[in-house]
Structure formats: structure tokens, C-alpha cells
Short mmCIF file of C-alpha atoms in Angstrom, two decimals:
data_model
loop_
_atom_site.label_atom_id
_atom_site.label_comp_id
_atom_site.label_asym_id
_atom_site.label_seq_id
_atom_site.Cartn_x
_atom_site.Cartn_y
_atom_site.Cartn_z
CA THR M 1 -126.80 -63.38 2.25
CA LYS M 2 -128.61 -60.46 2.20
CA ASP M 3 -126.12 -58.27 0.10
CA THR M 4 -125.96 -60.75 -2.45
CA LYS M 5 -129.53 -60.64 -2.56
CA LYS M 6 -130.24 -56.24 -2.74
CA VAL M 7 -130.73 -54.94 -6.87
CA ARG M 8 -127.17 -54.94 -8.46
CA LYS M 9 -128.03 -50.29 -9.08
CA THR M 10 -126.76 -49.46 -12.32
CA ILE M 11 -127.30 -46.07 -14.66
CA CYS M 12 -128.88 -47.97 -17.15
CA ASN M 13 -132.06 -49.58 -14.16
CA LEU M 14 -131.58 -46.73 -12.48
CA TRP M 15 -132.93 -43.64 -15.07
CA GLY M 16 -134.88 -46.49 -16.17
CA ILE M 17 -132.35 -46.35 -19.99
CA SER M 18 -132.64 -49.48 -22.14
CA ASN M 19 -129.34 -48.45 -23.98
CA ILE M 20 -127.49 -45.28 -25.31
CA LYS M 21 -127.19 -46.08 -29.28
CA ASP M 22 -125.62 -43.47 -31.96
CA ASN M 23 -125.85 -40.92 -29.41
CA MET M 24 -129.17 -41.43 -28.88
CA ILE M 25 -130.90 -42.82 -25.47
CA CYS M 26 -133.49 -44.85 -25.07
CA VAL M 27 -136.09 -45.20 -21.56
CA ASN M 28 -138.02 -47.93 -21.33
CA LYS M 29 -137.83 -49.66 -24.49
CA ARG M 30 -139.94 -46.04 -25.18
CA GLN M 31 -138.09 -43.30 -25.89
CA TYR M 32 -135.78 -41.74 -27.22
CA SER M 33 -133.71 -38.38 -26.96
CA ILE M 34 -130.59 -36.81 -27.10
CA ILE M 35 -129.18 -34.70 -24.99
CA LEU M 36 -127.10 -31.22 -26.68
CA GLU M 37 -123.96 -29.13 -25.09
CA LEU M 38 -124.46 -25.55 -25.56
CA GLU M 39 -121.15 -23.26 -25.31
CA SER M 40 -121.74 -20.37 -23.18
CA ILE M 41 -122.23 -16.58 -24.01
CA GLU M 42 -121.51 -13.22 -22.14
CA TYR M 43 -125.12 -12.05 -22.90
CA ASN M 44 -124.91 -8.87 -20.74
CA LEU M 45 -121.11 -7.55 -22.36
CA LEU M 46 -123.18 -7.40 -25.52
CA HIS M 47 -124.10 -4.56 -27.36
CA ASN M 48 -127.76 -3.06 -27.69
CA GLN M 49 -127.59 -4.70 -30.85
CA GLU M 50 -125.33 -7.65 -30.57
CA LYS M 51 -128.36 -8.53 -27.68
CA ASN M 52 -131.16 -8.01 -29.73
CA ALA M 53 -130.14 -9.89 -32.49
CA VAL M 54 -129.98 -12.82 -30.57
CA ASP M 55 -133.30 -12.58 -28.50
CA LEU M 56 -134.65 -12.95 -32.24
CA GLU M 57 -132.63 -15.93 -32.68
CA LEU M 58 -133.95 -17.19 -29.82
CA ILE M 59 -137.22 -16.54 -29.89
CA ARG M 60 -137.01 -18.29 -33.34
CA ILE M 61 -135.42 -21.07 -32.25
CA SER M 62 -138.20 -21.18 -29.47
CA GLN M 63 -141.68 -21.09 -31.54
CA MET M 64 -140.06 -24.60 -33.84
CA ILE M 65 -139.46 -26.47 -30.86
CA LYS M 66 -141.95 -29.49 -31.42
CA PHE M 67 -140.22 -32.43 -29.31
CA PRO M 68 -140.90 -31.86 -25.01
CA VAL M 69 -137.34 -30.16 -24.15
CA GLN M 70 -135.59 -30.29 -21.03
CA PHE M 71 -132.77 -26.80 -20.26
CA LEU M 72 -129.80 -28.96 -17.47
CA GLU M 73 -127.52 -26.10 -15.69
CA ILE M 74 -123.99 -27.84 -14.47
CA LYS M 75 -121.89 -25.90 -12.48
CA GLN M 76 -118.90 -27.55 -12.02
CA LYS M 77 -115.83 -27.01 -10.04
CA VAL M 78 -112.97 -26.76 -12.11
CA ASP M 79 -110.20 -30.26 -12.51
CA THR M 80 -107.27 -29.83 -14.51
CA SER M 81 -106.23 -33.50 -13.04
CA GLU M 82 -106.49 -35.19 -17.16
CA SER M 83 -104.35 -32.35 -18.27
CA ILE M 84 -101.91 -33.10 -15.74
CA GLU M 85 -101.99 -36.87 -16.55
CA LYS M 86 -101.17 -35.50 -20.06
CA ILE M 87 -98.62 -33.32 -19.36
CA GLU M 88 -96.75 -35.99 -17.20
CA LEU M 89 -97.52 -38.41 -20.01
CA ASN M 90 -95.92 -36.40 -22.13
CA THR M 91 -92.44 -35.11 -20.93
CA THR M 92 -91.80 -38.37 -19.28
CA ASN M 93 -88.56 -39.22 -22.23
CA ALA M 94 -88.16 -35.30 -22.16
CA ASN M 95 -85.02 -33.19 -22.37
CA SER M 96 -84.75 -31.38 -19.06
CA TYR M 97 -85.80 -28.84 -20.39
CA ILE M 98 -89.50 -29.40 -22.25
CA LYS M 99 -89.43 -31.44 -18.55
CA GLU M 100 -88.69 -28.03 -16.78
CA TYR M 101 -91.39 -26.43 -18.87
CA GLY M 102 -93.93 -28.76 -18.00
CA GLN M 103 -93.50 -29.04 -14.04
CA ASN M 104 -94.50 -25.16 -14.47
CA LEU M 105 -97.51 -26.16 -16.69
CA ILE M 106 -98.41 -28.45 -13.68
CA ARG M 107 -98.21 -25.84 -10.28
CA LYS M 108 -100.36 -23.38 -12.21
CA LEU M 109 -102.97 -26.10 -12.92
CA GLN M 110 -102.86 -27.63 -9.62
CA GLU M 111 -103.51 -23.75 -8.06
CA ILE M 112 -106.05 -23.04 -10.87
CA SER M 113 -107.68 -26.37 -9.38
CA ASN M 114 -107.30 -26.08 -5.14
CA ASN M 115 -109.40 -22.56 -6.03
CA GLU M 116 -112.52 -23.20 -4.39
CA ASN M 117 -113.78 -20.27 -6.51
CA LEU M 118 -113.42 -20.79 -9.77
CA PHE M 119 -116.54 -23.56 -11.69
CA ASN M 120 -117.16 -24.07 -14.87
CA ARG M 121 -120.66 -23.80 -16.00
CA LYS M 122 -122.28 -26.32 -18.12
CA SER M 123 -125.36 -25.67 -20.50
CA TYR M 124 -127.42 -29.17 -21.76
CA MET M 125 -130.87 -29.57 -23.94
CA ILE M 126 -132.94 -32.42 -23.23
CA ILE M 127 -134.60 -33.28 -26.97
CA THR M 128 -137.66 -35.81 -26.36
CA THR M 129 -139.86 -37.86 -28.80
CA PHE M 130 -142.11 -40.28 -28.17
CA ASN M 131 -141.35 -42.41 -32.25
CA LYS M 132 -140.40 -45.57 -33.23
CA GLU M 133 -136.49 -46.06 -33.42
CA LYS M 134 -135.74 -45.47 -36.82
CA GLU M 135 -138.05 -42.08 -37.34
CA ALA M 136 -136.70 -40.99 -34.03
CA LYS M 137 -133.49 -41.23 -35.02
CA ILE M 138 -133.78 -39.18 -38.47
CA GLU M 139 -136.11 -36.70 -37.30
CA LEU M 140 -134.46 -35.89 -33.84
CA LEU M 141 -130.60 -36.02 -35.73
CA ASP M 142 -133.09 -33.33 -37.84
CA PHE M 143 -134.23 -30.46 -35.55
CA TYR M 144 -130.47 -31.02 -34.74
CA ASP M 145 -129.00 -29.51 -37.41
CA LEU M 146 -132.12 -27.13 -38.06
CA LEU M 147 -131.23 -26.82 -33.92
CA LYS M 148 -127.07 -26.50 -34.64
CA TYR M 149 -128.50 -23.65 -37.79
CA HIS M 150 -129.66 -21.28 -35.98
CA PHE M 151 -127.65 -20.99 -32.70
CA ALA M 152 -124.61 -20.30 -35.38
CA ASN M 153 -125.90 -18.08 -36.22
CA ILE M 154 -125.69 -15.59 -33.13
CA LYS M 155 -122.29 -17.70 -32.66
CA ILE M 156 -123.53 -20.19 -30.25
CA GLY M 157 -122.19 -24.32 -30.46
CA ILE M 158 -123.55 -27.50 -29.79
CA ARG M 159 -123.09 -29.94 -30.04
CA ILE M 160 -124.69 -34.10 -29.17
CA LEU M 161 -123.51 -35.54 -26.75
CA GLY M 162 -121.29 -39.29 -27.44
CA LYS M 163 -122.17 -42.80 -25.03
CA ASN M 164 -119.99 -41.97 -23.02
CA GLU M 165 -120.13 -38.78 -22.02
CA VAL M 166 -123.90 -39.30 -21.16
CA GLU M 167 -122.82 -41.78 -18.90
CA GLN M 168 -120.29 -39.60 -17.52
CA LEU M 169 -122.69 -36.98 -17.04
CA ILE M 170 -125.59 -39.59 -15.59
CA TYR M 171 -122.48 -41.09 -13.22
CA ASP M 172 -121.52 -37.20 -11.75
CA GLN M 173 -125.64 -36.38 -11.40
CA LEU M 174 -126.09 -39.20 -9.25
CA HIS M 175 -122.42 -39.21 -7.56
CA LYS M 176 -122.08 -34.86 -6.82
CA GLY M 177 -118.25 -33.75 -6.24
CA SER M 178 -117.23 -37.05 -7.49
CA LYS M 179 -113.61 -37.64 -9.92
CA THR M 180 -114.31 -41.70 -10.84
CA ARG M 181 -114.87 -41.39 -14.49
CA VAL M 182 -116.99 -43.88 -15.82
CA ASN M 183 -115.31 -44.79 -18.56
CA GLU M 184 -112.37 -46.32 -16.06
CA ILE M 185 -115.81 -48.26 -14.26
CA ILE M 186 -116.52 -49.59 -17.73
CA GLU M 187 -112.59 -51.24 -17.64
CA GLU M 188 -113.60 -52.38 -14.44
CA GLY M 189 -116.64 -54.33 -14.28
CA GLY M 190 -118.92 -52.42 -17.30
CA LEU M 191 -121.94 -49.49 -15.12
CA ALA M 192 -122.64 -52.64 -12.72
CA LEU M 193 -122.68 -49.94 -10.06
CA TYR M 194 -122.81 -51.64 -6.56
CA ALA M 195 -125.26 -50.12 -3.57
CA THR M 196 -123.77 -52.63 -1.24
CA GLN M 197 -121.29 -51.21 1.55
CA GLU M 198 -118.94 -53.89 1.24
CA LYS M 199 -118.89 -52.69 -2.85
CA ARG M 200 -118.24 -49.47 -1.72
CA LYS M 201 -115.30 -50.12 0.74
CA GLU M 202 -113.95 -52.38 -2.39
CA ASN M 203 -113.52 -50.10 -4.65
CA GLN M 204 -115.20 -46.18 -3.96
CA THR M 205 -116.81 -46.41 -6.79
CA ILE M 206 -119.85 -44.80 -5.56
#
């Protein structure tokens, strides 16, 4: 049938990703990237002196950038389902007082999750090099350490996304509004996300 002959569209081949290894993304076997998550800063709440310090540090950072860089900002609805699952798991065999406390927490978390006006904003920095794998890993990690030092001067945390987080980020961008977790998809058969109507009906992963 036509459906069975359709190409399996995976996260990797949709984006030309050859592999994700050591937190480094290989695209089309010729470029390497890392994705950094940046903590936010309430710039408008800073005093003028603090604003000047932030401005100067950001200028220094921009002047030392020597790689192609992309910025990505994502607005996500607050999802408390994972926290709720953990509370339910950890209070299963607890005494009645702990269970009642856990249920109160769950109700509050559900209220937060159901609030249509609450969102999380996340900022990412994608840094790319076209060097060979070994050299790419060294220069990207060295540059990450340098960035981490300069961002720390203005109290902005920064970290590299791991393999599962990268896959989840890409999946979220391809499936806006979906609460599916990539690790669950992997457990059920890897990154094979069929683009056929038949498969959609079967497990609703797309």
C-alpha cells in the first residue's frame, strides 16, 4: 500500500540530524552544534547601575562570538503534570496526613496548570561550527565555558541541553501544544514518528 511505502519521518531525518552525541548535534555530517539554555533576567527591575553592568557584559559577549549563533525563545503553557505524578508516586504508601497534604498540593498544581494566562518563557542559544568532530567538540565546549563565566558576571545561568532535552525541544517545535514526552516515544520504539494517518490513529504520537 501507499502508506507502507511512505518514508518514516523521524526527528533526525526531518532536521538532517546525523546523530546527537556528547550533547553535540551533528547535522548533515558536516556541522556540529550545541544548544544552551539561558536563564532569564528581570532587566526592568534592575537599578540603573545594574542595567549598565548587564549592558557592558552583553557587549563583551557579543564581541567575542566567533561562531554562527541563533537565538530561540519559546513560550510554553505551564505544565505541572510531571510534579503531580511524582507526588502521587511518593504518597502512595504514606500515612493519611501526608496523603491529604499531597492531595492539597495536587489540587493547587492542577489550578496552576489549568490557568490559561500562565506561561513559561525559555531562551536558547544555538552555537554551530563547521570543523571536524574532534576539533568541534573542543572549541564548542571551550566557548561554552567562556560564555558561562561571562554570563555568571551578570547572574545569568547557562547550561548545555542533553540528548533527551534536545530531542524533546525539537519534538515540541514540530508538535506545538503536545504534552507527549520524547522519552516515552523512545521507550515505545525509538524516534520513529510515522507521518501516516494509520499510525496517527494507532498511538496519537503525531
